[in-house]
XYZ file of C-alpha atoms in Angstrom:
78
model
C 4.373 -15.373 5.753
C 6.227 -12.220 4.794
C 8.054 -9.894 7.155
C 8.600 -6.380 5.828
C 11.284 -4.909 8.047
C 13.293 -1.697 8.252
C 10.416 0.587 7.212
C 8.755 3.733 8.489
C 5.077 2.890 8.922
C 2.699 5.785 8.190
C -0.317 6.212 10.454
C -2.227 8.828 8.390
C -2.841 12.021 10.304
C -1.121 10.653 13.412
C 2.536 9.687 13.141
C 5.306 7.901 11.278
C 7.024 5.144 13.241
C 10.021 2.935 12.437
C 8.661 -0.578 12.530
C 8.063 -3.806 10.698
C 4.993 -5.620 9.436
C 4.176 -9.325 9.383
C 1.822 -10.457 6.599
C -0.043 -13.745 6.459
C -1.617 -14.554 3.064
C -1.732 -10.850 2.151
C -3.305 -9.740 5.433
C -1.606 -7.884 8.257
C -0.947 -10.313 11.079
C 0.991 -7.926 13.316
C 2.663 -4.550 13.378
C 6.138 -4.384 14.915
C 6.087 -8.121 15.684
C 8.123 -9.523 18.534
C 11.072 -11.610 17.265
C 9.617 -14.807 18.768
C 6.348 -14.207 16.826
C 8.102 -14.376 13.439
C 7.976 -17.901 11.959
C 11.382 -19.351 11.058
C 10.412 -19.746 7.378
C 9.021 -16.232 6.917
C 10.216 -14.425 3.799
C 12.080 -11.277 4.859
C 11.876 -8.084 2.813
C 14.181 -5.195 3.715
C 12.300 -1.934 3.177
C 15.517 0.092 3.199
C 14.088 2.643 5.636
C 11.392 3.686 3.149
C 7.809 4.704 3.981
C 5.157 1.991 4.202
C 1.677 3.454 3.818
C -1.807 1.926 3.982
C -3.598 1.118 0.732
C -3.266 4.046 -1.591
C -5.150 3.229 -4.785
C -4.686 5.368 -7.888
C -7.966 5.492 -9.800
C -6.453 7.926 -12.276
C -7.868 7.575 -15.774
C -8.449 9.889 -18.708
C -11.553 8.266 -20.098
C -12.997 5.062 -21.423
C -12.737 3.648 -24.930
C -12.873 6.605 -27.323
C -14.218 9.132 -24.779
C -12.107 11.418 -22.621
C -13.464 12.975 -19.431
C -12.427 16.492 -20.379
C -14.589 16.316 -23.544
C -17.802 18.362 -23.549
C -21.209 16.626 -23.658
C -21.571 17.682 -27.308
C -18.236 16.076 -28.193
C -19.191 12.839 -26.437
C -22.669 12.566 -27.997
C -21.635 13.982 -31.375
């Protein structure tokens, strides 16, 4: 288990709250866990007061193989 502590958890569109997060095999087990709910062997990660946000995935690409998205249809087919 991993405890990420000393973070500001972002609830998109709602609030930002100082909290901690307990993970079990990559899944959220609890938010702001009670001290007695944290296993003795849990790995502790200090977030340094930074923001912790839910899964932002950057699908940013410029193209595939030799084609770029900004190319015109003629350039791609040509």
